[in-house]
PDB file of C-alpha atoms in Angstrom:
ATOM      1  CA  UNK A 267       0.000   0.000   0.000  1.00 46.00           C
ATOM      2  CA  UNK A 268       1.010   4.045  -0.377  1.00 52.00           C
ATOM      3  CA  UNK A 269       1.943   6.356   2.263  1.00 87.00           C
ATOM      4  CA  UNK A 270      -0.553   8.042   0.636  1.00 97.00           C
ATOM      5  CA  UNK A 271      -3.823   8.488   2.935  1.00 98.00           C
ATOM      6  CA  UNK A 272      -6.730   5.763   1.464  1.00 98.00           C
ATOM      7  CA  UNK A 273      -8.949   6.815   4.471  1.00 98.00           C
ATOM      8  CA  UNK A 274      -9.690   9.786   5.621  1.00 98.00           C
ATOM      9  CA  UNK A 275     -11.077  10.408   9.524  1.00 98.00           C
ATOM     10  CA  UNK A 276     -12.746  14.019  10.240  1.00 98.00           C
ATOM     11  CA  UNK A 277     -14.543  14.936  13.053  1.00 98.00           C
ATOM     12  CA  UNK A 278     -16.280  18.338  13.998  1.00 96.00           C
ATOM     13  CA  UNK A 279     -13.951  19.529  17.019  1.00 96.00           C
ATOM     14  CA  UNK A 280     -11.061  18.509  18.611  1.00 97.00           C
ATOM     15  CA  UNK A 281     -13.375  16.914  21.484  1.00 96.00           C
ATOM     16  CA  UNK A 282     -14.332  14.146  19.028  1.00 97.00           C
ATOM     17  CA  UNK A 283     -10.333  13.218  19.346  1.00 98.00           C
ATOM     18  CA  UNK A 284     -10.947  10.828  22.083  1.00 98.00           C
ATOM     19  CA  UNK A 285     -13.382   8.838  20.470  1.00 98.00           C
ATOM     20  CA  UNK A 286     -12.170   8.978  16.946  1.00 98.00           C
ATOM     21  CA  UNK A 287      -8.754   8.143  18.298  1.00 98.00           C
ATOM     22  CA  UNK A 288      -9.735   4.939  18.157  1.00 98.00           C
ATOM     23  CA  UNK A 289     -10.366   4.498  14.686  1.00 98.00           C
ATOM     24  CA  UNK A 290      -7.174   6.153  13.552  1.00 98.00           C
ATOM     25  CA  UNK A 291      -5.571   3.254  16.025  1.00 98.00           C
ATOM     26  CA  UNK A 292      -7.178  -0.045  14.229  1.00 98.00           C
ATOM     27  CA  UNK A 293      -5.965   1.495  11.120  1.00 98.00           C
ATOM     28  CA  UNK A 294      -2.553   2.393  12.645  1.00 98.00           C
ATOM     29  CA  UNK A 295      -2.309  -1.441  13.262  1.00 97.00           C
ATOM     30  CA  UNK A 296      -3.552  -2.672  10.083  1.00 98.00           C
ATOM     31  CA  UNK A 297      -0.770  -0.588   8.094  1.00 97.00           C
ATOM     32  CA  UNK A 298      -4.082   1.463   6.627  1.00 98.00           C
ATOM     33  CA  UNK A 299      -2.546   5.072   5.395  1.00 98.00           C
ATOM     34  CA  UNK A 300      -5.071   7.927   6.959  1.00 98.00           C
ATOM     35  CA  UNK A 301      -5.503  11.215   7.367  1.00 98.00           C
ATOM     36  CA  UNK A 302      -7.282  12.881  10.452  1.00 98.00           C
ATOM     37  CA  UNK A 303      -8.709  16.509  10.264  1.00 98.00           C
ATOM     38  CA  UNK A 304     -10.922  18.562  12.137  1.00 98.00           C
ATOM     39  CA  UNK A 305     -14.222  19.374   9.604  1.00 97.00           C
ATOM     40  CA  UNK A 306     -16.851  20.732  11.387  1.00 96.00           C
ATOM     41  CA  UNK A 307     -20.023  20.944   9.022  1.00 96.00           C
ATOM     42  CA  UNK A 308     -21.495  24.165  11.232  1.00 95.00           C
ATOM     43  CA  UNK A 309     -18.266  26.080  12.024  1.00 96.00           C
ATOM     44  CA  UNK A 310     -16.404  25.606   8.977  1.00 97.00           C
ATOM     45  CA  UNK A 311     -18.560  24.641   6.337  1.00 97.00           C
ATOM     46  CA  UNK A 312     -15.556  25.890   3.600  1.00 98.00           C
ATOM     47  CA  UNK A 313     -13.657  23.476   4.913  1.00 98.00           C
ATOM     48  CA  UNK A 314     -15.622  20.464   4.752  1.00 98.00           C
ATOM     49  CA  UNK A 315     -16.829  21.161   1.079  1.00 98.00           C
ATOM     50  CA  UNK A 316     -13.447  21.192   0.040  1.00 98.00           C
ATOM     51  CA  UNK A 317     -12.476  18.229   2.121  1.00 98.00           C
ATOM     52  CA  UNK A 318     -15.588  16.497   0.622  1.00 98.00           C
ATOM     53  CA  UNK A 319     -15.256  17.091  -2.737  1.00 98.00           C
ATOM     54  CA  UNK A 320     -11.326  16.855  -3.126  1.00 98.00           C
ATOM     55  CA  UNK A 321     -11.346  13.740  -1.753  1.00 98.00           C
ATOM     56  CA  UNK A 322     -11.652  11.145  -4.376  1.00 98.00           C
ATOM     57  CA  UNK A 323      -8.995  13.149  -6.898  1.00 98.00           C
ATOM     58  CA  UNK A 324      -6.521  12.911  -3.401  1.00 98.00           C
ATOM     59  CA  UNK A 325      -6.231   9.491  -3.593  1.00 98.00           C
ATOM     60  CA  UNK A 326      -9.230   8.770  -0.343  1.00 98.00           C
ATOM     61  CA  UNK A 327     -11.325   5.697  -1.087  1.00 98.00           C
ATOM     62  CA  UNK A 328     -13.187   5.645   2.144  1.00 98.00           C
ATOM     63  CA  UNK A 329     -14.281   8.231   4.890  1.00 98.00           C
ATOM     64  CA  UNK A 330     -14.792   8.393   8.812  1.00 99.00           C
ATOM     65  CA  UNK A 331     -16.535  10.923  10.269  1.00 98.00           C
ATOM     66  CA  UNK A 332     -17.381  11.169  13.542  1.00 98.00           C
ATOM     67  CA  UNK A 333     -19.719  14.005  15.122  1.00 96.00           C
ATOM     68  CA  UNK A 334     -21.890  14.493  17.730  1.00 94.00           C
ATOM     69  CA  UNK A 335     -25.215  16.382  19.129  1.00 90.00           C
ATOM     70  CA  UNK A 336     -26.519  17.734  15.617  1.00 89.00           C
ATOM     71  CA  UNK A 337     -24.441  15.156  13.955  1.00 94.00           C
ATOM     72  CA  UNK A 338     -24.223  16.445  10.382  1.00 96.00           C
ATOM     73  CA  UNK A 339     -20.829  16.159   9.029  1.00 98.00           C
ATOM     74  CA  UNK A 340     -21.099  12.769   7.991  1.00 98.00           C
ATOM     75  CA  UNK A 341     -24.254  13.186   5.959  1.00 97.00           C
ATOM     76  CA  UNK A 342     -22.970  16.606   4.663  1.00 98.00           C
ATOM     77  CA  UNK A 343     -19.744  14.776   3.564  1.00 98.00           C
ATOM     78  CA  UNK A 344     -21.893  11.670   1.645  1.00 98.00           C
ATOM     79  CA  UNK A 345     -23.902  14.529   0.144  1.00 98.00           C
ATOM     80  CA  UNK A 346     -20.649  15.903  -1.631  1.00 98.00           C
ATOM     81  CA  UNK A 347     -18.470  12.984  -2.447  1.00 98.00           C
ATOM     82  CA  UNK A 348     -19.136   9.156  -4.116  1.00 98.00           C
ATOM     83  CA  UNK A 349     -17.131   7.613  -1.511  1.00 98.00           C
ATOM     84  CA  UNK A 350     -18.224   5.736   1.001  1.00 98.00           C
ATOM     85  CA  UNK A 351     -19.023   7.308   3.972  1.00 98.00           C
ATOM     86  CA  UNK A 352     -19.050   5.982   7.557  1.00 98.00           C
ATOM     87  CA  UNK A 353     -20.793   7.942   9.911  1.00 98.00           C
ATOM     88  CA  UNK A 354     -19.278   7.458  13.986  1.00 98.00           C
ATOM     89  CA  UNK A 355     -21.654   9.245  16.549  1.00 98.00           C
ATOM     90  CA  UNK A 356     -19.811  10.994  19.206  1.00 97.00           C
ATOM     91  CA  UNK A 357     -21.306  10.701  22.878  1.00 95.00           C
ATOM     92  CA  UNK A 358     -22.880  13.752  24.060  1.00 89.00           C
ATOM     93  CA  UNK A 359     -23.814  15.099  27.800  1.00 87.00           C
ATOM     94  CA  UNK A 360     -27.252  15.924  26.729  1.00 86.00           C
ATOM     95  CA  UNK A 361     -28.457  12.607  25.280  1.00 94.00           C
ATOM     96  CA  UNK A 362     -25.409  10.355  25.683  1.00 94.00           C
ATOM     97  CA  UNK A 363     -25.205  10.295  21.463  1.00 95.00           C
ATOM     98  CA  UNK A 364     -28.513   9.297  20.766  1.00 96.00           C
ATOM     99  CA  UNK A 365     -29.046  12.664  19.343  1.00 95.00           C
ATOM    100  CA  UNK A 366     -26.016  11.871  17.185  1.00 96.00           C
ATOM    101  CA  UNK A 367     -27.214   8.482  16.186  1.00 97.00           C
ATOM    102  CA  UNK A 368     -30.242   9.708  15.178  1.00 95.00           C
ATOM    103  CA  UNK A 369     -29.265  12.843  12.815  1.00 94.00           C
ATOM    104  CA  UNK A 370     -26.659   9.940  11.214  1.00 96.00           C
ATOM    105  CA  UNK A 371     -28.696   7.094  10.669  1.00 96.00           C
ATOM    106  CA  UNK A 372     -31.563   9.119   9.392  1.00 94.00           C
ATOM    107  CA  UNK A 373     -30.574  10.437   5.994  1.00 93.00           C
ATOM    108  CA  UNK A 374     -32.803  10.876   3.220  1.00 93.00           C
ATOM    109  CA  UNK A 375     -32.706   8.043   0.668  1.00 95.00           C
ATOM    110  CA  UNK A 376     -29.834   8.399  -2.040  1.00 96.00           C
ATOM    111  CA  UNK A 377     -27.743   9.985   0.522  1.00 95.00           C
ATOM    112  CA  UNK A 378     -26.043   6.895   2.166  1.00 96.00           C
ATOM    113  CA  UNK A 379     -24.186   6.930   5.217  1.00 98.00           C
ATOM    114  CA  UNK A 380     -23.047   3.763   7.400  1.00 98.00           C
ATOM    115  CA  UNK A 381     -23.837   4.482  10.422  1.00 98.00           C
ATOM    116  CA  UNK A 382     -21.890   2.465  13.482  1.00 98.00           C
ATOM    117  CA  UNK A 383     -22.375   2.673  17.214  1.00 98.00           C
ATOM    118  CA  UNK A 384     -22.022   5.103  19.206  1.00 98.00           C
ATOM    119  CA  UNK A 385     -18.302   6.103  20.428  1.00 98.00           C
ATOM    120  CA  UNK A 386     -15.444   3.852  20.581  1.00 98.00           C
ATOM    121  CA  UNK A 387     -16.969   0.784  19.012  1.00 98.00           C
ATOM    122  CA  UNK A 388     -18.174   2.732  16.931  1.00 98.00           C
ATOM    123  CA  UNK A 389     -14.768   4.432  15.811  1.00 98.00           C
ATOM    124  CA  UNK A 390     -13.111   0.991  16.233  1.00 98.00           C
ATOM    125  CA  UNK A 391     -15.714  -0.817  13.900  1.00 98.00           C
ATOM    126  CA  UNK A 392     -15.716   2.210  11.388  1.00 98.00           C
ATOM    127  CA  UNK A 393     -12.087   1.700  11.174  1.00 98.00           C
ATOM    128  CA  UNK A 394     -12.345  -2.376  10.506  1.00 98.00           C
ATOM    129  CA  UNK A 395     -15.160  -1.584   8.010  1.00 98.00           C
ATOM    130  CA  UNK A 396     -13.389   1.039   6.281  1.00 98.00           C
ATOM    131  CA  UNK A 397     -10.239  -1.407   6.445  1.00 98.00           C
ATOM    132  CA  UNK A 398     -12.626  -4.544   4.923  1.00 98.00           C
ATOM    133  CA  UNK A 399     -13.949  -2.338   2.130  1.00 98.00           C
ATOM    134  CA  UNK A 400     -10.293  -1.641   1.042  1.00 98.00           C
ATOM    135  CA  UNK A 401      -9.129  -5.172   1.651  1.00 98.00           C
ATOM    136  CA  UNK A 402     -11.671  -6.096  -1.578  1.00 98.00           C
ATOM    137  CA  UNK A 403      -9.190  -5.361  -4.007  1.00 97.00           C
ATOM    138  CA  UNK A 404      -6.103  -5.263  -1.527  1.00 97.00           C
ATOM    139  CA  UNK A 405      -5.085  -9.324  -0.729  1.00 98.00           C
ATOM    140  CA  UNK A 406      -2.128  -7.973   1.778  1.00 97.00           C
ATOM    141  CA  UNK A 407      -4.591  -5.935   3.630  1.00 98.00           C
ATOM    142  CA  UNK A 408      -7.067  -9.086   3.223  1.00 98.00           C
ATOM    143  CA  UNK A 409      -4.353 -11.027   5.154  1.00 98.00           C
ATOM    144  CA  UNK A 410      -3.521  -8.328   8.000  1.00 98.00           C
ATOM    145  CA  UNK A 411      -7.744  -8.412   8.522  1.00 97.00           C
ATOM    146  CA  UNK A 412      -7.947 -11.570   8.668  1.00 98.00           C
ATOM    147  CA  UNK A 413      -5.172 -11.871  11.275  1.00 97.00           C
ATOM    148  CA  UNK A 414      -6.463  -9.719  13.430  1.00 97.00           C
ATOM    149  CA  UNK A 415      -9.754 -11.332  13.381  1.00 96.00           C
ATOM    150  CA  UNK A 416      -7.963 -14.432  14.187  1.00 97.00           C
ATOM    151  CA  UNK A 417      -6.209 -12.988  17.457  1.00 96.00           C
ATOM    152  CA  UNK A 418      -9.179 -11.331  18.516  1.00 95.00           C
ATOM    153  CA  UNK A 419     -11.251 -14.541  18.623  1.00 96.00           C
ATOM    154  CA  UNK A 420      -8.042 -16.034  20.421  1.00 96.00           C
ATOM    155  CA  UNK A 421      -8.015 -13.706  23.001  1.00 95.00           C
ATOM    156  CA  UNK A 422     -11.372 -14.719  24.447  1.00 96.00           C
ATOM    157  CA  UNK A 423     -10.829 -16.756  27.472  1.00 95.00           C
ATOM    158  CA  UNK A 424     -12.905 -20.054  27.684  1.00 94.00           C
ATOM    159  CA  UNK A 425     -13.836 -19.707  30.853  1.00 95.00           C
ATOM    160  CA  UNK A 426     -14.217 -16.582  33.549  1.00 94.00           C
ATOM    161  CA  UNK A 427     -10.450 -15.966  35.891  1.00 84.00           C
TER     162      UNK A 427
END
């Protein structure tokens, strides 16, 4: 693979950091080239439309975005580009990221976004999807997925300590 980012993770503030942190870390172990930028669809809409839209002819075949409360950078971003787009809700103190969930899993039909869970597993399963959607035309990646999957399932103890 490129040094050249394939996935891109944005997130509306720098808060979002320690939950989308954890994407940026499966992909880290994978060998996955990404990119992480703060887009936030409300404060700097500039910034995301250019993010959006340049992100195909930069070489990005998959984003992450996380948000949370209003939620609408990863539907703004899947309104603007033809790459996939996988939506993390971010956990916030007024509804504990069901308000998040909710404006990310609810898009309008021909605006797609994959929505995960909310917060970490969410980031961390973003990151494997994002990883197994490259790993279709990528056998090396193929193997480093399936590798992990393997130790995962290995570190599950039979039986309680």
């Amino acid at each position: 693979m490129a040094d050249a980012p394939l996935i891109g993770i944005i997130m509306g503030s720098t808060s979002d950091w320690e939950t989308m942190r954890h994407a940026a870390s499966i992909l880290e172990e994978l060998g996955v080239p990404h990119e992480t930028k703060v887009v936030s669809a409300h404060r700097t809409p500039q910034r995301l439309y250019d993010y959006a839209t340049s992100a195909a002819d930069r070489g990005l075949k998959v984003i992450i975005a996380g948000a949370g409360g209003a939620a609408h950078l990863p539907g703004m971003a899947a309104a603007m580009t033809h790459l996939p787009v996988l939506g993390v809700p971010v956990e916030s103190k007024t509804m504990k990221g069901l308000d998040s969930l909710y404006s990310i899993v609810q898009m309008p039909g021909g605006i797609p976004v994959g929505t995960l869970a909310i917060g970490k597993a969410g980031a961390k399963n973003a990151a494997l999807l994002g990883a197994a959607i490259l790993a279709t035309s990528d056998a090396a990646l193929t193997k480093k997925l399936i590798a992990w999957r393997t130790a995962q399932t290995e570190s599950v103890a039979e039986e309680p300590a």
